Tab-separated table of C-alpha atoms and ligand atoms in Angstrom:
chain	number	residue	atom	x	y	z
T	12	UNK	CA	-13.915	55.272	-58.424
T	13	UNK	CA	-14.916	52.582	-55.621
T	14	UNK	CA	-14.168	49.068	-55.994
T	15	UNK	CA	-15.901	46.275	-54.097
T	16	UNK	CA	-13.516	42.857	-53.269
T	17	UNK	CA	-14.662	39.380	-51.555
T	18	UNK	CA	-11.983	37.069	-50.118
T	19	UNK	CA	-12.557	33.848	-49.423
T	20	UNK	CA	-10.205	31.418	-50.451
T	21	UNK	CA	-9.495	29.903	-46.718
T	22	UNK	CA	-9.988	30.911	-43.536
T	23	UNK	CA	-11.185	34.349	-43.473
T	24	UNK	CA	-14.480	35.424	-45.462
T	25	UNK	CA	-13.608	39.127	-45.722
T	26	UNK	CA	-15.502	41.956	-47.713
T	27	UNK	CA	-13.303	45.216	-48.439
T	28	UNK	CA	-14.146	48.395	-50.414
T	29	UNK	CA	-11.387	50.724	-52.208
T	30	UNK	CA	-11.203	53.794	-53.588
T	31	UNK	CA	-8.755	53.667	-57.018
T	32	UNK	CA	-5.909	55.588	-54.669
T	33	UNK	CA	-5.655	52.127	-52.334
T	34	UNK	CA	-7.781	53.992	-49.433
T	35	UNK	CA	-9.520	51.362	-47.812
T	36	UNK	CA	-13.045	52.884	-47.063
T	37	UNK	CA	-14.661	49.729	-45.162
T	38	UNK	CA	-13.241	46.215	-44.248
T	39	UNK	CA	-15.302	43.565	-42.341
T	40	UNK	CA	-13.902	40.273	-42.135
T	41	UNK	CA	-14.571	37.240	-39.808
T	42	UNK	CA	-12.423	34.175	-39.786
T	43	UNK	CA	-13.108	31.030	-39.277
T	44	UNK	CA	-11.858	28.866	-36.492
T	45	UNK	CA	-11.945	25.144	-35.876
T	46	UNK	CA	-12.828	24.015	-32.961
T	47	UNK	CA	-9.799	21.473	-33.028
T	48	UNK	CA	-7.207	20.034	-35.914
T	49	UNK	CA	-7.394	21.721	-39.190
T	50	UNK	CA	-9.565	23.630	-41.300
T	51	UNK	CA	-12.155	21.439	-42.793
T	52	UNK	CA	-12.863	23.086	-46.201
T	53	UNK	CA	-17.050	23.132	-46.453
T	54	UNK	CA	-17.176	24.020	-42.448
T	55	UNK	CA	-15.169	27.169	-43.755
T	56	UNK	CA	-17.363	27.572	-46.853
T	57	UNK	CA	-20.710	27.148	-44.729
T	58	UNK	CA	-19.376	29.759	-42.406
T	59	UNK	CA	-18.458	31.797	-45.487
T	60	UNK	CA	-21.850	31.438	-46.970
T	61	UNK	CA	-23.338	32.316	-43.580
T	62	UNK	CA	-21.077	35.222	-43.023
T	63	UNK	CA	-20.775	36.807	-46.423
T	64	UNK	CA	-23.590	38.540	-46.645
T	65	UNK	CA	-23.846	40.894	-43.092
T	66	UNK	CA	-20.213	41.379	-43.772
T	67	UNK	CA	-20.925	42.689	-47.493
T	68	UNK	CA	-23.274	45.165	-45.603
T	69	UNK	CA	-20.886	46.065	-42.447
T	70	UNK	CA	-18.469	46.987	-45.421
T	71	UNK	CA	-20.357	49.352	-47.511
T	72	UNK	CA	-22.169	51.362	-44.274
T	73	UNK	CA	-18.540	51.977	-42.922
T	74	UNK	CA	-17.318	52.916	-46.120
T	75	UNK	CA	-20.675	55.095	-46.667
T	76	UNK	CA	-20.388	53.666	-50.332
T	77	UNK	CA	-23.966	53.043	-52.341
T	78	UNK	CA	-23.597	50.122	-54.132
T	79	UNK	CA	-24.275	52.404	-57.546
T	80	UNK	CA	-20.948	54.375	-56.838
T	81	UNK	CA	-18.843	51.128	-57.171
T	82	UNK	CA	-16.773	50.422	-61.074
T	83	UNK	CA	-17.200	46.715	-59.916
T	84	UNK	CA	-17.325	43.598	-57.643
T	85	UNK	CA	-14.072	41.876	-57.170
T	86	UNK	CA	-13.547	37.878	-55.715
T	87	UNK	CA	-10.754	35.573	-55.517
T	88	UNK	CA	-10.878	33.425	-58.028
T	89	UNK	CA	-8.104	31.027	-56.765
T	90	UNK	CA	-5.590	29.377	-55.406
T	91	UNK	CA	-7.247	27.940	-52.280
T	92	UNK	CA	-9.934	25.503	-51.103
T	93	UNK	CA	-12.798	24.707	-53.698
T	94	UNK	CA	-15.978	24.840	-51.000
T	95	UNK	CA	-14.345	28.511	-49.764
T	96	UNK	CA	-13.703	30.014	-53.224
T	97	UNK	CA	-17.245	29.288	-54.198
T	98	UNK	CA	-18.866	30.857	-51.301
T	99	UNK	CA	-17.161	34.092	-52.387
T	100	UNK	CA	-17.631	34.163	-56.200
T	101	UNK	CA	-21.750	32.885	-55.232
T	102	UNK	CA	-21.806	36.025	-53.384
T	103	UNK	CA	-19.765	37.949	-55.672
T	104	UNK	CA	-22.041	37.486	-59.141
T	105	UNK	CA	-25.071	37.976	-56.976
T	106	UNK	CA	-24.309	41.312	-56.399
T	107	UNK	CA	-22.643	41.829	-59.681
T	108	UNK	CA	-26.151	40.526	-61.019
T	109	UNK	CA	-28.017	42.418	-58.712
T	110	UNK	CA	-26.389	45.841	-59.152
T	111	UNK	CA	-25.412	45.409	-62.570
T	112	UNK	CA	-21.490	45.945	-62.120
T	113	UNK	CA	-18.773	44.163	-63.849
T	114	UNK	CA	-17.664	41.080	-62.230
T	115	UNK	CA	-13.642	40.619	-61.965
T	116	UNK	CA	-11.639	37.933	-60.883
T	117	UNK	CA	-8.438	38.136	-58.659
T	118	UNK	CA	-5.662	35.780	-57.738
T	119	UNK	CA	-5.374	35.432	-54.231
T	120	UNK	CA	-1.751	35.847	-53.904
T	121	UNK	CA	-1.151	38.707	-57.074
T	122	UNK	CA	-3.708	40.741	-54.105
T	123	UNK	CA	-1.496	39.547	-51.133
T	124	UNK	CA	1.418	40.759	-53.569
T	125	UNK	CA	-0.030	44.387	-54.821
T	126	UNK	CA	-1.673	45.018	-51.843
T	127	UNK	CA	1.703	44.508	-50.042
T	128	UNK	CA	3.677	46.937	-52.974
T	129	UNK	CA	1.408	50.054	-53.006
T	130	UNK	CA	1.514	50.430	-49.290
T	131	UNK	CA	5.272	50.251	-49.568
T	132	UNK	CA	5.341	52.937	-52.381
T	133	UNK	CA	7.899	50.922	-53.427
T	134	UNK	CA	7.736	50.319	-57.513
T	135	UNK	CA	9.217	46.982	-58.699
T	136	UNK	CA	10.372	45.431	-55.387
T	137	UNK	CA	11.199	41.317	-54.680
T	138	UNK	CA	8.413	40.210	-52.899
T	139	UNK	CA	8.523	37.493	-50.208
T	140	UNK	CA	5.165	36.320	-49.950
T	141	UNK	CA	5.226	33.875	-46.757
T	142	UNK	CA	0.996	32.519	-46.108
T	143	UNK	CA	-0.566	29.251	-44.740
T	144	UNK	CA	-0.357	27.728	-48.393
T	145	UNK	CA	2.088	29.280	-50.465
T	146	UNK	CA	5.487	30.310	-49.953
T	147	UNK	CA	7.009	32.217	-53.044
T	148	UNK	CA	10.348	34.781	-53.807
T	149	UNK	CA	8.301	36.437	-56.548
T	150	UNK	CA	9.535	39.367	-59.035
T	151	UNK	CA	7.796	40.667	-61.557
T	152	UNK	CA	9.041	39.995	-65.160
T	153	UNK	CA	7.349	40.348	-68.438
T	154	UNK	CA	3.810	40.577	-67.987
T	155	UNK	CA	3.284	38.713	-65.103
T	156	UNK	CA	4.686	38.088	-61.087
T	157	UNK	CA	7.507	35.087	-61.939
T	158	UNK	CA	8.468	32.641	-58.622
T	159	UNK	CA	12.172	32.434	-58.292
T	160	UNK	CA	11.683	30.255	-55.850
T	161	UNK	CA	9.033	28.725	-53.641
T	162	UNK	CA	8.325	25.706	-51.325
T	163	UNK	CA	8.782	22.231	-52.020
T	164	UNK	CA	6.386	20.642	-49.776
T	165	UNK	CA	3.853	22.720	-47.935
T	166	UNK	CA	3.966	26.418	-47.615
T	167	UNK	CA	5.165	27.555	-44.927
T	168	UNK	CA	2.170	28.684	-42.428
T	169	UNK	CA	0.681	25.579	-42.667
T	170	UNK	CA	3.763	23.417	-41.396
T	171	UNK	CA	3.708	25.805	-38.343
T	172	UNK	CA	0.005	25.222	-38.300
T	173	UNK	CA	0.674	21.603	-38.514
T	174	UNK	CA	3.329	21.248	-36.137
T	175	UNK	CA	1.487	23.470	-33.082
T	176	UNK	CA	-1.741	21.870	-33.523
T	177	UNK	CA	0.700	18.516	-33.433
T	178	UNK	CA	1.924	19.818	-29.868
T	179	UNK	CA	-1.289	19.906	-28.509
T	180	UNK	CA	-2.199	23.860	-29.691
T	181	UNK	CA	-5.122	25.276	-31.910
T	182	UNK	CA	-5.573	27.326	-35.282
T	183	UNK	CA	-3.755	29.046	-35.908
T	184	UNK	CA	-0.403	27.832	-34.581
T	185	UNK	CA	1.886	31.024	-36.525
T	186	UNK	CA	1.016	33.348	-33.865
T	187	UNK	CA	1.032	30.904	-30.664
T	188	UNK	CA	4.696	29.620	-32.093
T	189	UNK	CA	5.588	33.281	-32.237
T	190	UNK	CA	4.445	34.540	-28.423
T	191	UNK	CA	6.307	31.287	-27.114
T	192	UNK	CA	9.449	31.797	-29.435
T	193	UNK	CA	9.692	35.332	-26.969
T	194	UNK	CA	10.576	33.263	-24.143
T	195	UNK	CA	12.907	30.590	-25.923
T	196	UNK	CA	16.315	30.237	-25.503
T	197	UNK	CA	17.723	27.215	-26.965
T	198	UNK	CA	18.731	26.302	-29.727
T	199	UNK	CA	17.664	22.873	-30.746
T	200	UNK	CA	19.362	21.985	-34.467
T	201	UNK	CA	16.502	20.964	-37.059
T	202	UNK	CA	16.869	20.281	-41.008
T	203	UNK	CA	17.660	23.732	-43.081
T	204	UNK	CA	16.469	22.793	-46.248
T	205	UNK	CA	17.366	25.468	-48.819
T	206	UNK	CA	17.657	23.932	-52.646
T	207	UNK	CA	19.042	27.003	-54.682
T	208	UNK	CA	15.757	29.652	-54.666
T	209	UNK	CA	13.660	27.037	-53.078
T	210	UNK	CA	12.730	25.191	-49.364
T	211	UNK	CA	10.772	22.804	-47.339
T	212	UNK	CA	9.882	22.000	-44.299
T	213	UNK	CA	8.302	18.812	-43.802
T	214	UNK	CA	11.825	17.536	-42.536
T	215	UNK	CA	12.082	19.993	-39.675
T	216	UNK	CA	7.944	18.823	-38.274
T	217	UNK	CA	9.359	15.688	-38.213
T	218	UNK	CA	12.415	16.716	-36.371
T	219	UNK	CA	10.548	18.822	-33.955
T	220	UNK	CA	8.062	16.638	-32.724
T	221	UNK	CA	11.356	14.174	-32.006
T	222	UNK	CA	12.529	16.929	-29.958
T	223	UNK	CA	9.678	17.466	-28.230
T	224	UNK	CA	8.921	13.483	-26.947
T	225	UNK	CA	12.747	13.947	-26.191
T	226	UNK	CA	11.646	16.415	-23.802
T	227	UNK	CA	12.402	19.767	-25.642
T	228	UNK	CA	10.191	22.941	-24.366
T	229	UNK	CA	7.944	24.357	-26.332
T	230	UNK	CA	9.180	27.648	-25.838
T	231	UNK	CA	12.602	26.236	-26.941
T	232	UNK	CA	11.146	25.093	-29.727
T	233	UNK	CA	9.014	27.600	-30.848
T	234	UNK	CA	12.216	29.395	-31.291
T	235	UNK	CA	14.414	27.257	-32.560
T	236	UNK	CA	11.705	26.716	-35.497
T	237	UNK	CA	11.065	30.417	-36.374
T	238	UNK	CA	14.840	30.915	-36.418
T	239	UNK	CA	15.634	27.946	-38.923
T	240	UNK	CA	12.439	28.513	-41.061
T	241	UNK	CA	12.812	32.351	-41.258
T	242	UNK	CA	16.446	31.893	-41.940
T	243	UNK	CA	15.748	29.736	-44.485
T	244	UNK	CA	13.228	32.416	-46.300
T	245	UNK	CA	15.611	35.636	-45.631
T	246	UNK	CA	18.798	33.162	-47.486
T	247	UNK	CA	16.560	32.357	-50.593
T	248	UNK	CA	15.346	36.160	-50.872
T	249	UNK	CA	18.751	37.268	-50.099
T	250	UNK	CA	19.708	35.237	-53.357
T	251	UNK	CA	17.147	36.107	-55.142
T	252	UNK	CA	17.746	39.692	-54.899
T	253	UNK	CA	22.018	38.886	-55.844
T	254	UNK	CA	20.681	37.222	-59.315
T	255	UNK	CA	18.324	39.903	-59.971
T	256	UNK	CA	20.545	43.198	-58.834
T	257	UNK	CA	17.946	44.513	-56.622
T	258	UNK	CA	18.035	46.003	-53.707
T	259	UNK	CA	14.404	46.250	-52.223
T	260	UNK	CA	11.572	43.819	-50.264
T	261	UNK	CA	7.712	43.901	-49.716
T	262	UNK	CA	6.296	41.159	-47.260
T	263	UNK	CA	2.795	39.791	-47.572
T	264	UNK	CA	1.016	37.095	-46.769
T	265	UNK	CA	-0.187	36.040	-42.820
T	266	UNK	CA	3.411	34.965	-41.843
T	267	UNK	CA	4.446	38.484	-42.931
T	268	UNK	CA	2.941	39.873	-39.973
T	269	UNK	CA	6.412	38.182	-38.149
T	270	UNK	CA	8.174	40.363	-36.364
T	271	UNK	CA	11.240	37.930	-36.086
T	272	UNK	CA	11.250	37.698	-40.161
T	273	UNK	CA	10.324	41.304	-40.231
T	274	UNK	CA	13.777	41.809	-38.406
T	275	UNK	CA	15.500	39.171	-40.427
T	276	UNK	CA	14.502	40.464	-43.990
T	277	UNK	CA	15.144	44.124	-42.464
T	278	UNK	CA	18.319	43.464	-41.312
T	279	UNK	CA	19.432	41.328	-44.836
T	280	UNK	CA	18.380	44.044	-47.057
T	281	UNK	CA	19.868	47.404	-44.996
T	282	UNK	CA	23.073	45.346	-45.331
T	283	UNK	CA	22.513	45.095	-48.899
T	284	UNK	CA	22.110	48.858	-48.652
T	285	UNK	CA	18.424	48.228	-49.433
T	286	UNK	CA	15.099	48.420	-47.154
T	287	UNK	CA	12.486	46.070	-46.525
T	288	UNK	CA	8.527	46.884	-45.792
T	289	UNK	CA	5.424	45.015	-44.404
T	290	UNK	CA	2.195	45.894	-44.061
T	291	UNK	CA	0.388	45.692	-41.287
T	292	UNK	CA	-1.501	43.085	-39.775
T	293	UNK	CA	-4.837	43.189	-40.980
T	294	UNK	CA	-3.369	43.311	-44.645
T	295	UNK	CA	-1.180	41.041	-43.965
T	296	UNK	CA	-3.059	38.015	-43.221
T	297	UNK	CA	-6.606	37.610	-45.893
T	298	UNK	CA	-8.404	40.621	-46.590
T	299	UNK	CA	-10.894	41.454	-49.136
T	300	UNK	CA	-9.205	44.942	-49.688
T	301	UNK	CA	-6.153	43.247	-51.066
T	302	UNK	CA	-8.504	41.900	-53.469
T	303	UNK	CA	-11.014	45.208	-53.984
T	304	UNK	CA	-7.097	47.068	-55.028
T	305	UNK	CA	-5.957	44.291	-57.241
T	306	UNK	CA	-9.836	44.224	-59.037
T	307	UNK	CA	-9.395	47.936	-59.694
T	308	UNK	CA	-6.072	47.032	-60.897
T	309	UNK	CA	-7.137	44.686	-63.356
T	310	UNK	CA	-10.263	46.284	-63.561
T	311	UNK	CA	-8.278	49.232	-64.983
T	312	UNK	CA	-6.515	47.396	-67.240
T	313	UNK	CA	-9.616	45.987	-68.773
T	314	UNK	CA	-9.894	42.588	-67.475
T	315	UNK	CA	-13.720	41.334	-66.648
T	316	UNK	CA	-15.509	38.160	-67.321
T	317	UNK	CA	-19.082	37.142	-67.556
T	318	UNK	CA	-20.620	35.357	-64.930
T	319	UNK	CA	-21.202	32.588	-66.537
T	320	UNK	CA	-17.716	32.126	-67.326
T	321	UNK	CA	-16.502	33.384	-64.414
T	322	UNK	CA	-15.619	29.309	-62.377
T	323	UNK	CA	-13.353	29.229	-59.903
T	324	UNK	CA	-9.826	27.699	-60.094
T	325	UNK	CA	-8.169	26.120	-56.983
T	326	UNK	CA	-4.935	25.418	-57.855
T	327	UNK	CA	-4.327	28.842	-60.045
T	328	UNK	CA	-0.639	29.665	-59.863
T	329	UNK	CA	0.442	33.413	-59.317
T	330	UNK	CA	2.405	32.746	-62.386
T	331	UNK	CA	0.090	31.588	-64.957
T	332	UNK	CA	-2.146	34.920	-64.441
T	333	UNK	CA	-1.408	37.979	-66.584
T	334	UNK	CA	-0.707	41.508	-65.018
T	335	UNK	CA	-1.688	43.835	-67.721
T	336	UNK	CA	-1.403	46.827	-65.297
T	337	UNK	CA	2.316	46.797	-64.759
T	338	UNK	CA	3.066	46.960	-68.654
T	339	UNK	CA	5.634	49.831	-69.250
D	420	ATP	P1	-2.441	31.355	-48.622
D	420	ATP	O1	-2.133	33.174	-48.702
D	420	ATP	O2	-1.755	30.784	-49.091
D	420	ATP	O3	-4.260	31.099	-49.069
D	420	ATP	P2	-3.655	32.273	-46.269
D	420	ATP	O4	-4.624	32.171	-46.992
D	420	ATP	O5	-3.816	30.455	-45.505
D	420	ATP	O6	-2.730	32.219	-46.879
D	420	ATP	P3	-3.155	33.910	-44.753
D	420	ATP	O7	-3.983	34.598	-43.918
D	420	ATP	O8	-2.207	34.720	-45.671
D	420	ATP	O9	-3.364	32.378	-45.048
D	420	ATP	O10	-2.270	33.587	-43.749
D	420	ATP	C1	-2.263	32.732	-42.673
D	420	ATP	C2	-1.672	32.537	-42.243
D	420	ATP	O11	-0.310	32.566	-41.105
D	420	ATP	C3	-1.759	30.981	-40.738
D	420	ATP	O12	-1.089	29.579	-41.065
D	420	ATP	C4	-0.915	31.490	-39.470
D	420	ATP	O13	-0.559	30.379	-38.704
D	420	ATP	C5	0.171	32.175	-40.322
D	420	ATP	N1	0.339	33.496	-39.035
D	420	ATP	C6	-0.691	34.319	-38.496
D	420	ATP	N2	-0.023	35.335	-38.241
D	420	ATP	C7	1.267	34.951	-37.933
D	420	ATP	C8	2.279	35.711	-37.476
D	420	ATP	N3	2.858	36.558	-36.204
D	420	ATP	N4	3.948	34.622	-37.124
D	420	ATP	C9	3.746	33.551	-37.863
D	420	ATP	N5	2.408	33.025	-38.858
D	420	ATP	C10	1.614	34.075	-38.649
D	421	FE2	FE1	-3.651	34.489	-48.047
């Protein structure tokens, strides 16, 4: 059984073709990069509308799968930017109608979690989902993924992107900050904002920009921001592990590509007798394969939606979607 998944929640348009063993048979992606500043939703959506048809063709060709062999077409229903979500949903509806296949709605956050979980081979890990718009510590319980802790203001990736753009760089900021941080050594004291299992980043943004105005180097600032922000994420993840009496952690989302964050979480879990896992880069960032794989799980549990009821949900939360495939 093979499923095609379409991702278009924010900057990335991506199509993945995945089988029922989570083998990625084909994937084609293209990220919208604004010439300056942050993402403009309408421009990102135009990018997706232009590119998605070609990405569908390429993903199918690479996978040597004929549309007739597909079990369903899955799409990211939310959360995300309205115009971007609608671009992907429109393509998915068209394909479902054209090929006469069921349409399966997928929550983007649950998809980050599920692809990381299947690749890790861990059955029931704690999840640290650190991406552009989201920062959540998640555990499964009673029919859905429960958010145990999360950001109280912006997602960590958006914070890194915003900071980098304010410092004169371009989107995306996370990878550029990582490269600069490797050459930094001085630790500037930044607000360490942990509230129980929640975190906040806006105070760090203000403080980092103030240090820059006082002459802090980009390398030292990047280093200080990474050490502070990733320590906060590691702390709340450890607290969640302790409360839930678990030992293993899976990372997901674009910021989970970061080697320092991976290292901190690894050290923390190993110190507790457990282990951690992060997917390879292409499957940490937004990708169609995670939508296809989660679409397969959902479809196997009976989840389909009629085209006329398949409206996108820009604010759909992780803990509001049922995950019947995890029952039992
Ligand atoms: P969401 O899942 O919240 O919708 P998203 O769709 O914006 O997030 P992802 O592709 O999951 O996107 O993550 C993108 C984010 O990951 C960007 O903010 C980017 O700066 C960040 N990022 C990518 N690589 C790295 C890295 N090596 N270190 C830190 N951050 C990174
Ligand atoms: Fe994402």
